[in-house]
Amino acid sequence: MIIKVSVVQGAIARFLIYLCDMSMQTWISILTNLFPVISALTCCLLMLLTYKDSVQEEERYLKRGLFFFYFSVAFGWACVIVYTWSPRLFVYLNSLCYCSFIMMSVTFYHVVFWLTRVDSSERFSTWHYGLPVLIPFALLVWSLFVPLDVQVAIVAVDSPLEDVYFYFTRFFTSQLMVAFLFCLCYTLLGLKRLFRYWHLTRERSGDMGEPPLRWLGSVLLLFLVSLCMPLLEPLFAESYWVDFLPIGILLLQFSIISYNVIVGNYVLCPCERGASGDRLVIKKPPLLNKERFEKYMREEKPYLNPELKITDLTGGLQTNRTYLSTFINRTYGMNFNAYINDCRLREMESLLADSTYAGECMTELAIRAGFGCYHSYRRAKKRNITNF
């Protein structure tokens, strides 16, 4: 037991000495690589915690896709830390690291595809995931025929055996270039889909006003900005602290995406299961406008339910809570509760004017109109919520 304690104490002492001897550049490198890992894992946790609050199944698909995107980012940056501190361990993780760096672009494009889908004929091709799996698999198979010490040398000392294993070295160390190309291609594809989505939305709604998913456009533009960071390499060489600039852009992207997804600042194309099997059939959602909304309220009369919540309307109107709340505020100049009470007051006026209910007391009529009790009716009437 004494021997074990002394070994542990010696290891801790050596580790502390090692930390004290590290330069400022090394410390900044550690922080630079840790920030993306911690922030991506935090976003993964947020997607998991808010997963059960999703009203529609489509929202769950979206959060699952974002979870895999954040996890790919976290794993890729964790591999960068391993690359710095343990070249031998990185050799074993290289194929997975390769996969994560190019997979993150594809998974985010999948999220963009899901957010901007407006046509029932659109399907996301699984072939997009072909190369992110095939390329790392080819590297894994090829590395089985290359000695481990050679691979460690490629990582640790910039490959003194490059002439012997020239092509393998180029393939082994090509993650950044391939990840750059994937990010560029899929960011441009994402922008193309977003512009198409804006164009189709404008055609369907006439004067669209403020375009939807502006936050997604900001995120995609930030991806393009981050791809330009290598052009600032001379500036990075002068100051270590400038290394935080691309990390700051990445953290800003994570914040924008997570916030807008959690609050529901989007409208998803709904999916329904076909009668012939379990395959999902995508249906084009009708546009939420004043005419359609008021028709739904007149025909379905959901306000007659005293326990009505805004989430109870999202399924029938094929939208989400935030979008519906914003629509009511902008269209009628009141919040959801005020609008529902207004509908109930109108229903109460109709009941009072109907001779069929002449024998009923006011309490019964108030409950029939959707108020929980007569006092709720009196409060709503006192506030005079009857002006559109």
mmCIF file of C-alpha atoms in Angstrom:
data_model
loop_
_atom_site.group_PDB
_atom_site.id
_atom_site.type_symbol
_atom_site.label_atom_id
_atom_site.label_comp_id
_atom_site.label_asym_id
_atom_site.label_seq_id
_atom_site.Cartn_x
_atom_site.Cartn_y
_atom_site.Cartn_z
ATOM 1 C CA MET A 1 0.000 0.000 0.000
ATOM 2 C CA ILE A 2 2.871 2.367 0.897
ATOM 3 C CA ILE A 3 4.526 1.636 -2.450
ATOM 4 C CA LYS A 4 1.304 2.421 -4.342
ATOM 5 C CA VAL A 5 0.888 5.717 -2.495
ATOM 6 C CA SER A 6 4.452 6.758 -3.238
ATOM 7 C CA VAL A 7 4.027 5.916 -6.936
ATOM 8 C CA VAL A 8 0.885 8.025 -7.142
ATOM 9 C CA GLN A 9 2.549 10.905 -5.303
ATOM 10 C CA GLY A 10 5.532 10.735 -7.651
ATOM 11 C CA ALA A 11 3.269 10.780 -10.703
ATOM 12 C CA ILE A 12 1.366 13.794 -9.368
ATOM 13 C CA ALA A 13 4.616 15.603 -8.593
ATOM 14 C CA ARG A 14 5.968 14.970 -12.108
ATOM 15 C CA PHE A 15 2.675 16.174 -13.609
ATOM 16 C CA LEU A 16 2.757 19.387 -11.567
ATOM 17 C CA ILE A 17 6.365 20.045 -12.575
ATOM 18 C CA TYR A 18 5.379 19.466 -16.186
ATOM 19 C CA LEU A 19 2.532 21.972 -15.897
ATOM 20 C CA CYS A 20 4.838 24.571 -14.375
ATOM 21 C CA ASP A 21 7.338 24.163 -17.195
ATOM 22 C CA MET A 22 4.729 24.689 -19.923
ATOM 23 C CA SER A 23 5.015 27.889 -21.913
ATOM 24 C CA MET A 24 2.287 30.459 -22.517
ATOM 25 C CA GLN A 25 1.908 29.145 -26.060
ATOM 26 C CA THR A 26 1.222 25.663 -24.725
ATOM 27 C CA TRP A 27 -1.384 26.927 -22.274
ATOM 28 C CA ILE A 28 -3.140 28.911 -24.992
ATOM 29 C CA SER A 29 -3.080 25.837 -27.221
ATOM 30 C CA ILE A 30 -4.748 23.806 -24.464
ATOM 31 C CA LEU A 31 -7.485 26.385 -23.939
ATOM 32 C CA THR A 32 -7.992 26.811 -27.664
ATOM 33 C CA ASN A 33 -8.617 23.103 -28.126
ATOM 34 C CA LEU A 34 -10.678 22.638 -24.972
ATOM 35 C CA PHE A 35 -13.245 25.370 -25.665
ATOM 36 C CA PRO A 36 -14.806 23.651 -28.717
ATOM 37 C CA VAL A 37 -14.939 20.308 -26.887
ATOM 38 C CA ILE A 38 -16.640 21.729 -23.792
ATOM 39 C CA SER A 39 -19.069 23.915 -25.749
ATOM 40 C CA ALA A 40 -20.023 21.104 -28.159
ATOM 41 C CA LEU A 41 -20.630 18.672 -25.298
ATOM 42 C CA THR A 42 -22.731 21.332 -23.551
ATOM 43 C CA CYS A 43 -24.857 21.689 -26.674
ATOM 44 C CA CYS A 44 -25.198 17.901 -26.822
ATOM 45 C CA LEU A 45 -26.518 17.990 -23.272
ATOM 46 C CA LEU A 46 -28.969 20.770 -24.161
ATOM 47 C CA MET A 47 -30.343 18.726 -27.068
ATOM 48 C CA LEU A 48 -30.842 15.767 -24.741
ATOM 49 C CA LEU A 49 -32.503 17.817 -22.004
ATOM 50 C CA THR A 50 -34.927 19.510 -24.406
ATOM 51 C CA TYR A 51 -35.614 16.370 -26.433
ATOM 52 C CA LYS A 52 -38.585 15.321 -24.294
ATOM 53 C CA ASP A 53 -40.128 18.804 -24.619
ATOM 54 C CA SER A 54 -40.465 18.426 -28.398
ATOM 55 C CA VAL A 55 -44.094 18.724 -29.451
ATOM 56 C CA GLN A 56 -43.733 17.111 -32.888
ATOM 57 C CA GLU A 57 -41.757 14.092 -34.004
ATOM 58 C CA GLU A 58 -40.017 16.264 -36.594
ATOM 59 C CA GLU A 59 -38.501 18.339 -33.779
ATOM 60 C CA ARG A 60 -37.031 15.178 -32.305
ATOM 61 C CA TYR A 61 -35.425 14.317 -35.661
ATOM 62 C CA LEU A 62 -33.920 17.797 -35.773
ATOM 63 C CA LYS A 63 -32.476 17.572 -32.261
ATOM 64 C CA ARG A 64 -31.074 14.120 -32.934
ATOM 65 C CA GLY A 65 -29.324 15.464 -36.016
ATOM 66 C CA LEU A 66 -27.884 18.371 -34.052
ATOM 67 C CA PHE A 67 -26.770 16.018 -31.295
ATOM 68 C CA PHE A 68 -24.704 13.997 -33.790
ATOM 69 C CA PHE A 69 -23.334 17.228 -35.291
ATOM 70 C CA TYR A 70 -22.181 18.514 -31.898
ATOM 71 C CA PHE A 71 -20.804 15.116 -30.939
ATOM 72 C CA SER A 72 -18.755 14.977 -34.159
ATOM 73 C CA VAL A 73 -17.330 18.415 -33.394
ATOM 74 C CA ALA A 74 -16.489 17.465 -29.798
ATOM 75 C CA PHE A 75 -14.811 14.213 -30.799
ATOM 76 C CA GLY A 76 -12.823 15.865 -33.591
ATOM 77 C CA TRP A 77 -11.429 18.595 -31.348
ATOM 78 C CA ALA A 78 -10.714 16.069 -28.608
ATOM 79 C CA CYS A 79 -8.597 14.182 -31.140
ATOM 80 C CA VAL A 80 -6.674 17.401 -31.797
ATOM 81 C CA ILE A 81 -5.773 17.493 -28.090
ATOM 82 C CA VAL A 82 -4.674 13.860 -28.277
ATOM 83 C CA TYR A 83 -2.601 14.724 -31.360
ATOM 84 C CA THR A 84 -0.713 17.319 -29.302
ATOM 85 C CA TRP A 85 -0.082 15.218 -26.192
ATOM 86 C CA SER A 86 0.091 11.585 -27.307
ATOM 87 C CA PRO A 87 1.061 10.850 -30.932
ATOM 88 C CA ARG A 88 0.879 7.087 -30.348
ATOM 89 C CA LEU A 89 -2.698 7.260 -29.080
ATOM 90 C CA PHE A 90 -3.638 9.547 -31.950
ATOM 91 C CA VAL A 91 -2.508 6.900 -34.422
ATOM 92 C CA TYR A 92 -5.217 4.581 -33.109
ATOM 93 C CA LEU A 93 -7.815 7.353 -33.292
ATOM 94 C CA ASN A 94 -6.786 8.811 -36.626
ATOM 95 C CA SER A 95 -9.470 7.087 -38.714
ATOM 96 C CA LEU A 96 -12.221 8.119 -36.306
ATOM 97 C CA CYS A 97 -10.796 11.638 -36.177
ATOM 98 C CA TYR A 98 -10.807 11.767 -39.974
ATOM 99 C CA CYS A 99 -14.431 10.609 -39.999
ATOM 100 C CA SER A 100 -15.579 13.150 -37.408
ATOM 101 C CA PHE A 101 -13.958 16.129 -39.148
ATOM 102 C CA ILE A 102 -15.707 15.483 -42.454
ATOM 103 C CA MET A 103 -18.888 14.071 -40.914
ATOM 104 C CA MET A 104 -19.666 17.302 -39.077
ATOM 105 C CA SER A 105 -20.170 19.147 -42.378
ATOM 106 C CA VAL A 106 -22.520 16.473 -43.708
ATOM 107 C CA THR A 107 -24.571 16.226 -40.512
ATOM 108 C CA PHE A 108 -25.040 19.993 -40.352
ATOM 109 C CA TYR A 109 -26.092 20.061 -43.999
ATOM 110 C CA HIS A 110 -28.605 17.349 -43.095
ATOM 111 C CA VAL A 111 -29.973 19.703 -40.426
ATOM 112 C CA VAL A 112 -30.133 22.554 -42.967
ATOM 113 C CA PHE A 113 -31.942 20.240 -45.389
ATOM 114 C CA TRP A 114 -34.468 19.355 -42.694
ATOM 115 C CA LEU A 115 -35.091 23.008 -41.794
ATOM 116 C CA THR A 116 -35.512 24.194 -45.398
ATOM 117 C CA ARG A 117 -37.561 21.308 -46.809
ATOM 118 C CA VAL A 118 -40.825 22.493 -48.361
ATOM 119 C CA ASP A 119 -41.615 19.851 -50.973
ATOM 120 C CA SER A 120 -42.991 16.364 -50.359
ATOM 121 C CA SER A 121 -40.743 14.950 -53.102
ATOM 122 C CA GLU A 122 -37.537 15.978 -51.339
ATOM 123 C CA ARG A 123 -35.462 13.234 -49.758
ATOM 124 C CA PHE A 124 -32.048 13.518 -48.168
ATOM 125 C CA SER A 125 -29.780 11.094 -49.983
ATOM 126 C CA THR A 126 -27.865 8.750 -47.715
ATOM 127 C CA TRP A 127 -25.070 8.852 -50.299
ATOM 128 C CA HIS A 128 -23.928 12.060 -48.623
ATOM 129 C CA TYR A 129 -22.637 9.885 -45.787
ATOM 130 C CA GLY A 130 -20.780 7.583 -48.190
ATOM 131 C CA LEU A 131 -17.491 9.466 -48.458
ATOM 132 C CA PRO A 132 -17.280 10.381 -44.736
ATOM 133 C CA VAL A 133 -17.358 6.638 -44.027
ATOM 134 C CA LEU A 134 -15.448 5.329 -47.028
ATOM 135 C CA ILE A 135 -12.401 7.636 -46.785
ATOM 136 C CA PRO A 136 -11.615 6.906 -43.095
ATOM 137 C CA PHE A 137 -12.252 3.203 -43.718
ATOM 138 C CA ALA A 138 -9.716 3.235 -46.566
ATOM 139 C CA LEU A 139 -7.210 4.937 -44.251
ATOM 140 C CA LEU A 140 -7.843 2.322 -41.572
ATOM 141 C CA VAL A 141 -7.279 -0.568 -43.967
ATOM 142 C CA TRP A 142 -4.138 1.014 -45.438
ATOM 143 C CA SER A 143 -2.694 1.714 -41.965
ATOM 144 C CA LEU A 144 -2.880 -2.011 -41.154
ATOM 145 C CA PHE A 145 -0.036 -2.542 -43.631
ATOM 146 C CA VAL A 146 2.167 0.270 -42.285
ATOM 147 C CA PRO A 147 4.292 -0.239 -39.135
ATOM 148 C CA LEU A 148 3.007 1.526 -36.021
ATOM 149 C CA ASP A 149 6.356 3.250 -35.404
ATOM 150 C CA VAL A 150 6.191 4.789 -38.866
ATOM 151 C CA GLN A 151 2.719 6.183 -38.175
ATOM 152 C CA VAL A 152 3.861 7.581 -34.827
ATOM 153 C CA ALA A 153 6.831 9.200 -36.556
ATOM 154 C CA ILE A 154 4.501 10.828 -39.086
ATOM 155 C CA VAL A 155 2.565 12.402 -36.220
ATOM 156 C CA ALA A 156 5.436 13.200 -33.853
ATOM 157 C CA VAL A 157 8.353 14.310 -36.020
ATOM 158 C CA ASP A 158 6.696 15.307 -39.260
ATOM 159 C CA SER A 159 7.590 12.061 -41.001
ATOM 160 C CA PRO A 160 11.319 11.532 -41.544
ATOM 161 C CA LEU A 161 10.307 8.490 -43.627
ATOM 162 C CA GLU A 162 8.199 10.544 -46.010
ATOM 163 C CA ASP A 163 10.109 9.364 -49.089
ATOM 164 C CA VAL A 164 9.393 5.713 -48.270
ATOM 165 C CA TYR A 165 5.734 6.199 -47.347
ATOM 166 C CA PHE A 166 5.046 9.308 -49.401
ATOM 167 C CA TYR A 167 1.471 8.576 -50.481
ATOM 168 C CA PHE A 168 0.454 7.131 -47.133
ATOM 169 C CA THR A 169 1.843 10.201 -45.354
ATOM 170 C CA ARG A 170 -0.144 12.511 -47.591
ATOM 171 C CA PHE A 171 -3.305 10.478 -46.991
ATOM 172 C CA PHE A 172 -2.614 10.147 -43.261
ATOM 173 C CA THR A 173 -2.225 13.893 -42.766
ATOM 174 C CA SER A 174 -4.931 15.109 -45.171
ATOM 175 C CA GLN A 175 -7.707 15.625 -42.575
ATOM 176 C CA LEU A 176 -7.565 19.411 -42.522
ATOM 177 C CA MET A 177 -7.560 19.835 -46.288
ATOM 178 C CA VAL A 178 -10.380 17.340 -46.823
ATOM 179 C CA ALA A 179 -12.366 18.833 -43.931
ATOM 180 C CA PHE A 180 -11.883 22.283 -45.488
ATOM 181 C CA LEU A 181 -13.221 21.079 -48.851
ATOM 182 C CA PHE A 182 -16.195 19.319 -47.258
ATOM 183 C CA CYS A 183 -17.058 22.375 -45.161
ATOM 184 C CA LEU A 184 -16.826 24.683 -48.174
ATOM 185 C CA CYS A 185 -18.947 22.454 -50.427
ATOM 186 C CA TYR A 186 -21.672 21.757 -47.891
ATOM 187 C CA THR A 187 -21.800 25.363 -46.678
ATOM 188 C CA LEU A 188 -22.402 26.512 -50.254
ATOM 189 C CA LEU A 189 -25.032 23.800 -50.691
ATOM 190 C CA GLY A 190 -26.666 24.957 -47.457
ATOM 191 C CA LEU A 191 -26.749 28.586 -48.649
ATOM 192 C CA LYS A 192 -28.232 27.472 -51.964
ATOM 193 C CA ARG A 193 -31.012 25.596 -50.163
ATOM 194 C CA LEU A 194 -31.681 28.538 -47.849
ATOM 195 C CA PHE A 195 -31.998 31.001 -50.759
ATOM 196 C CA ARG A 196 -34.315 28.559 -52.500
ATOM 197 C CA TYR A 197 -36.358 28.257 -49.310
ATOM 198 C CA TRP A 198 -36.692 32.057 -49.063
ATOM 199 C CA HIS A 199 -37.713 32.276 -52.725
ATOM 200 C CA LEU A 200 -40.395 29.591 -52.416
ATOM 201 C CA THR A 201 -41.707 31.075 -49.170
ATOM 202 C CA ARG A 202 -41.968 34.500 -50.789
ATOM 203 C CA GLU A 203 -43.875 33.037 -53.738
ATOM 204 C CA ARG A 204 -46.345 31.228 -51.484
ATOM 205 C CA SER A 205 -46.973 34.080 -49.058
ATOM 206 C CA GLY A 206 -46.672 37.101 -51.356
ATOM 207 C CA ASP A 207 -45.052 39.859 -49.334
ATOM 208 C CA MET A 208 -43.027 37.800 -46.896
ATOM 209 C CA GLY A 209 -41.576 40.771 -45.031
ATOM 210 C CA GLU A 210 -38.861 39.529 -42.702
ATOM 211 C CA PRO A 211 -37.426 36.299 -44.171
ATOM 212 C CA PRO A 212 -37.610 33.183 -41.977
ATOM 213 C CA LEU A 213 -34.505 31.343 -40.768
ATOM 214 C CA ARG A 214 -32.321 34.445 -40.912
ATOM 215 C CA TRP A 215 -30.343 32.985 -38.029
ATOM 216 C CA LEU A 216 -29.477 29.968 -40.207
ATOM 217 C CA GLY A 217 -28.123 32.284 -42.873
ATOM 218 C CA SER A 218 -25.920 33.948 -40.252
ATOM 219 C CA VAL A 219 -24.561 30.563 -39.155
ATOM 220 C CA LEU A 220 -23.725 29.540 -42.728
ATOM 221 C CA LEU A 221 -21.993 32.857 -43.385
ATOM 222 C CA LEU A 222 -19.950 32.370 -40.217
ATOM 223 C CA PHE A 223 -18.828 29.018 -41.614
ATOM 224 C CA LEU A 224 -17.501 30.840 -44.678
ATOM 225 C CA VAL A 225 -15.759 33.383 -42.456
ATOM 226 C CA SER A 226 -14.105 30.606 -40.445
ATOM 227 C CA LEU A 227 -12.838 29.039 -43.681
ATOM 228 C CA CYS A 228 -11.012 32.301 -44.400
ATOM 229 C CA MET A 229 -9.067 32.113 -41.136
ATOM 230 C CA PRO A 230 -6.000 30.429 -42.755
ATOM 231 C CA LEU A 231 -5.517 33.649 -44.729
ATOM 232 C CA LEU A 232 -4.796 35.373 -41.405
ATOM 233 C CA GLU A 233 -2.003 32.963 -40.498
ATOM 234 C CA PRO A 234 0.683 35.698 -40.577
ATOM 235 C CA LEU A 235 -1.356 37.609 -38.017
ATOM 236 C CA PHE A 236 -1.693 34.479 -35.854
ATOM 237 C CA ALA A 237 2.066 34.108 -35.836
ATOM 238 C CA GLU A 238 2.454 37.527 -34.216
ATOM 239 C CA SER A 239 0.019 36.973 -31.353
ATOM 240 C CA TYR A 240 -1.059 33.723 -29.712
ATOM 241 C CA TRP A 241 -4.282 35.301 -28.503
ATOM 242 C CA VAL A 242 -5.548 35.723 -32.065
ATOM 243 C CA ASP A 243 -5.934 31.929 -32.107
ATOM 244 C CA PHE A 244 -9.122 32.453 -30.115
ATOM 245 C CA LEU A 245 -10.762 34.273 -33.046
ATOM 246 C CA PRO A 246 -11.871 31.136 -34.969
ATOM 247 C CA ILE A 247 -12.843 29.527 -31.650
ATOM 248 C CA GLY A 248 -14.968 32.562 -30.839
ATOM 249 C CA ILE A 249 -16.708 32.244 -34.201
ATOM 250 C CA LEU A 250 -17.388 28.576 -33.503
ATOM 251 C CA LEU A 251 -18.842 29.338 -30.060
ATOM 252 C CA LEU A 252 -21.038 32.044 -31.585
ATOM 253 C CA GLN A 253 -22.358 29.547 -34.134
ATOM 254 C CA PHE A 254 -23.150 27.017 -31.402
ATOM 255 C CA SER A 255 -24.992 29.683 -29.399
ATOM 256 C CA ILE A 256 -27.099 30.838 -32.356
ATOM 257 C CA ILE A 257 -28.041 27.304 -33.386
ATOM 258 C CA SER A 258 -28.864 26.036 -29.902
ATOM 259 C CA TYR A 259 -30.902 29.086 -28.907
ATOM 260 C CA ASN A 260 -33.058 29.145 -32.041
ATOM 261 C CA VAL A 261 -33.673 25.414 -31.978
ATOM 262 C CA ILE A 262 -34.590 25.372 -28.284
ATOM 263 C CA VAL A 263 -37.040 28.289 -28.604
ATOM 264 C CA GLY A 264 -38.489 26.781 -31.803
ATOM 265 C CA ASN A 265 -37.607 29.571 -34.220
ATOM 266 C CA TYR A 266 -38.337 27.437 -37.292
ATOM 267 C CA VAL A 267 -41.162 25.584 -39.060
ATOM 268 C CA LEU A 268 -40.616 21.969 -40.077
ATOM 269 C CA CYS A 269 -42.238 20.070 -42.898
ATOM 270 C CA PRO A 270 -44.318 17.390 -41.101
ATOM 271 C CA CYS A 271 -43.979 13.652 -41.718
ATOM 272 C CA GLU A 272 -46.693 11.022 -41.462
ATOM 273 C CA ARG A 273 -46.462 7.283 -41.597
ATOM 274 C CA GLY A 274 -47.974 5.712 -44.671
ATOM 275 C CA ALA A 275 -50.638 3.059 -44.389
ATOM 276 C CA SER A 276 -48.589 0.561 -46.367
ATOM 277 C CA GLY A 277 -45.752 0.385 -43.897
ATOM 278 C CA ASP A 278 -43.478 2.226 -41.537
ATOM 279 C CA ARG A 279 -41.843 4.379 -44.213
ATOM 280 C CA LEU A 280 -42.202 8.078 -43.534
ATOM 281 C CA VAL A 281 -44.238 10.005 -46.098
ATOM 282 C CA ILE A 282 -43.456 13.711 -46.256
ATOM 283 C CA LYS A 283 -46.406 16.046 -46.761
ATOM 284 C CA LYS A 284 -46.106 19.656 -47.795
ATOM 285 C CA PRO A 285 -47.475 21.801 -44.939
ATOM 286 C CA PRO A 286 -49.994 24.528 -45.849
ATOM 287 C CA LEU A 287 -48.854 28.057 -45.151
ATOM 288 C CA LEU A 288 -50.044 29.531 -41.866
ATOM 289 C CA ASN A 289 -51.896 32.753 -42.709
ATOM 290 C CA LYS A 290 -54.793 34.712 -41.272
ATOM 291 C CA GLU A 291 -57.436 33.095 -43.484
ATOM 292 C CA ARG A 292 -56.366 29.543 -42.725
ATOM 293 C CA PHE A 293 -55.903 30.245 -39.018
ATOM 294 C CA GLU A 294 -59.327 31.818 -38.560
ATOM 295 C CA LYS A 295 -60.979 29.047 -40.578
ATOM 296 C CA TYR A 296 -59.404 26.496 -38.260
ATOM 297 C CA MET A 297 -60.612 28.405 -35.186
ATOM 298 C CA ARG A 298 -64.154 28.713 -36.566
ATOM 299 C CA GLU A 299 -64.462 25.062 -37.562
ATOM 300 C CA GLU A 300 -62.601 23.349 -34.722
ATOM 301 C CA LYS A 301 -63.366 25.854 -31.943
ATOM 302 C CA PRO A 302 -60.451 24.707 -29.741
ATOM 303 C CA TYR A 303 -61.076 27.663 -27.390
ATOM 304 C CA LEU A 304 -64.099 25.806 -25.958
ATOM 305 C CA ASN A 305 -61.599 23.724 -24.000
ATOM 306 C CA PRO A 306 -60.963 25.569 -20.684
ATOM 307 C CA GLU A 307 -57.539 23.859 -20.385
ATOM 308 C CA LEU A 308 -56.416 24.851 -23.883
ATOM 309 C CA LYS A 309 -52.658 25.461 -24.282
ATOM 310 C CA ILE A 310 -50.849 26.859 -27.283
ATOM 311 C CA THR A 311 -49.129 23.514 -27.860
ATOM 312 C CA ASP A 312 -52.561 21.944 -28.402
ATOM 313 C CA LEU A 313 -52.878 23.900 -31.666
ATOM 314 C CA THR A 314 -49.478 23.076 -33.157
ATOM 315 C CA GLY A 315 -50.521 19.682 -34.492
ATOM 316 C CA GLY A 316 -53.665 20.812 -36.288
ATOM 317 C CA LEU A 317 -51.983 23.922 -37.714
ATOM 318 C CA GLN A 318 -48.749 22.039 -38.535
ATOM 319 C CA THR A 319 -46.453 24.567 -36.907
ATOM 320 C CA ASN A 320 -44.593 25.013 -33.632
ATOM 321 C CA ARG A 321 -45.268 26.936 -30.453
ATOM 322 C CA THR A 322 -42.931 29.871 -31.059
ATOM 323 C CA TYR A 323 -43.973 30.426 -34.659
ATOM 324 C CA LEU A 324 -47.679 30.327 -33.720
ATOM 325 C CA SER A 325 -47.185 32.707 -30.800
ATOM 326 C CA THR A 326 -45.299 35.168 -33.029
ATOM 327 C CA PHE A 327 -47.978 34.896 -35.711
ATOM 328 C CA ILE A 328 -50.798 35.765 -33.270
ATOM 329 C CA ASN A 329 -48.852 38.693 -31.809
ATOM 330 C CA ARG A 330 -48.056 40.178 -35.201
ATOM 331 C CA THR A 331 -51.456 39.532 -36.788
ATOM 332 C CA TYR A 332 -53.809 40.472 -33.948
ATOM 333 C CA GLY A 333 -51.647 42.606 -31.676
ATOM 334 C CA MET A 334 -52.242 40.414 -28.614
ATOM 335 C CA ASN A 335 -50.785 37.318 -27.012
ATOM 336 C CA PHE A 336 -52.221 33.814 -27.234
ATOM 337 C CA ASN A 337 -54.214 33.948 -23.980
ATOM 338 C CA ALA A 338 -55.773 37.296 -24.882
ATOM 339 C CA TYR A 339 -56.765 36.021 -28.312
ATOM 340 C CA ILE A 340 -58.367 32.861 -26.891
ATOM 341 C CA ASN A 341 -60.318 34.890 -24.321
ATOM 342 C CA ASP A 342 -61.475 37.155 -27.127
ATOM 343 C CA CYS A 343 -62.795 34.105 -28.992
ATOM 344 C CA ARG A 344 -64.573 32.936 -25.851
ATOM 345 C CA LEU A 345 -66.177 36.355 -25.337
ATOM 346 C CA ARG A 346 -67.477 36.251 -28.895
ATOM 347 C CA GLU A 347 -68.804 32.767 -28.263
ATOM 348 C CA MET A 348 -70.476 34.038 -25.079
ATOM 349 C CA GLU A 349 -72.180 36.819 -27.040
ATOM 350 C CA SER A 350 -73.497 34.260 -29.531
ATOM 351 C CA LEU A 351 -74.867 32.086 -26.734
ATOM 352 C CA LEU A 352 -76.587 35.030 -25.062
ATOM 353 C CA ALA A 353 -78.225 35.977 -28.365
ATOM 354 C CA ASP A 354 -79.385 32.394 -29.015
ATOM 355 C CA SER A 355 -82.901 31.727 -27.693
ATOM 356 C CA THR A 356 -82.030 28.039 -27.309
ATOM 357 C CA TYR A 357 -79.936 28.849 -24.208
ATOM 358 C CA ALA A 358 -82.366 31.403 -22.743
ATOM 359 C CA GLY A 359 -83.061 29.273 -19.671
ATOM 360 C CA GLU A 360 -79.429 28.664 -18.691
ATOM 361 C CA CYS A 361 -77.677 30.691 -16.028
ATOM 362 C CA MET A 362 -74.608 32.796 -16.741
ATOM 363 C CA THR A 363 -72.259 30.300 -15.091
ATOM 364 C CA GLU A 364 -73.377 27.481 -17.389
ATOM 365 C CA LEU A 365 -73.090 29.723 -20.444
ATOM 366 C CA ALA A 366 -69.589 30.839 -19.412
ATOM 367 C CA ILE A 367 -68.451 27.223 -19.087
ATOM 368 C CA ARG A 368 -70.104 26.376 -22.411
ATOM 369 C CA ALA A 369 -68.154 29.248 -24.026
ATOM 370 C CA GLY A 370 -64.858 27.813 -22.813
ATOM 371 C CA PHE A 371 -64.287 29.748 -19.598
ATOM 372 C CA GLY A 372 -63.325 27.682 -16.592
ATOM 373 C CA CYS A 373 -65.838 29.517 -14.392
ATOM 374 C CA TYR A 374 -68.023 32.594 -14.304
ATOM 375 C CA HIS A 375 -65.326 34.658 -12.601
ATOM 376 C CA SER A 376 -62.964 33.987 -15.521
ATOM 377 C CA TYR A 377 -65.626 35.346 -17.858
ATOM 378 C CA ARG A 378 -66.062 38.456 -15.718
ATOM 379 C CA ARG A 379 -62.303 39.109 -15.650
ATOM 380 C CA ALA A 380 -62.032 38.708 -19.428
ATOM 381 C CA LYS A 381 -65.012 40.971 -20.032
ATOM 382 C CA LYS A 382 -63.649 43.586 -17.657
ATOM 383 C CA ARG A 383 -60.427 43.738 -19.634
ATOM 384 C CA ASN A 384 -62.517 44.330 -22.766
ATOM 385 C CA ILE A 385 -60.388 42.165 -25.077
ATOM 386 C CA THR A 386 -62.562 42.619 -28.176
ATOM 387 C CA ASN A 387 -60.582 44.795 -30.564
ATOM 388 C CA PHE A 388 -58.694 43.393 -33.559
#
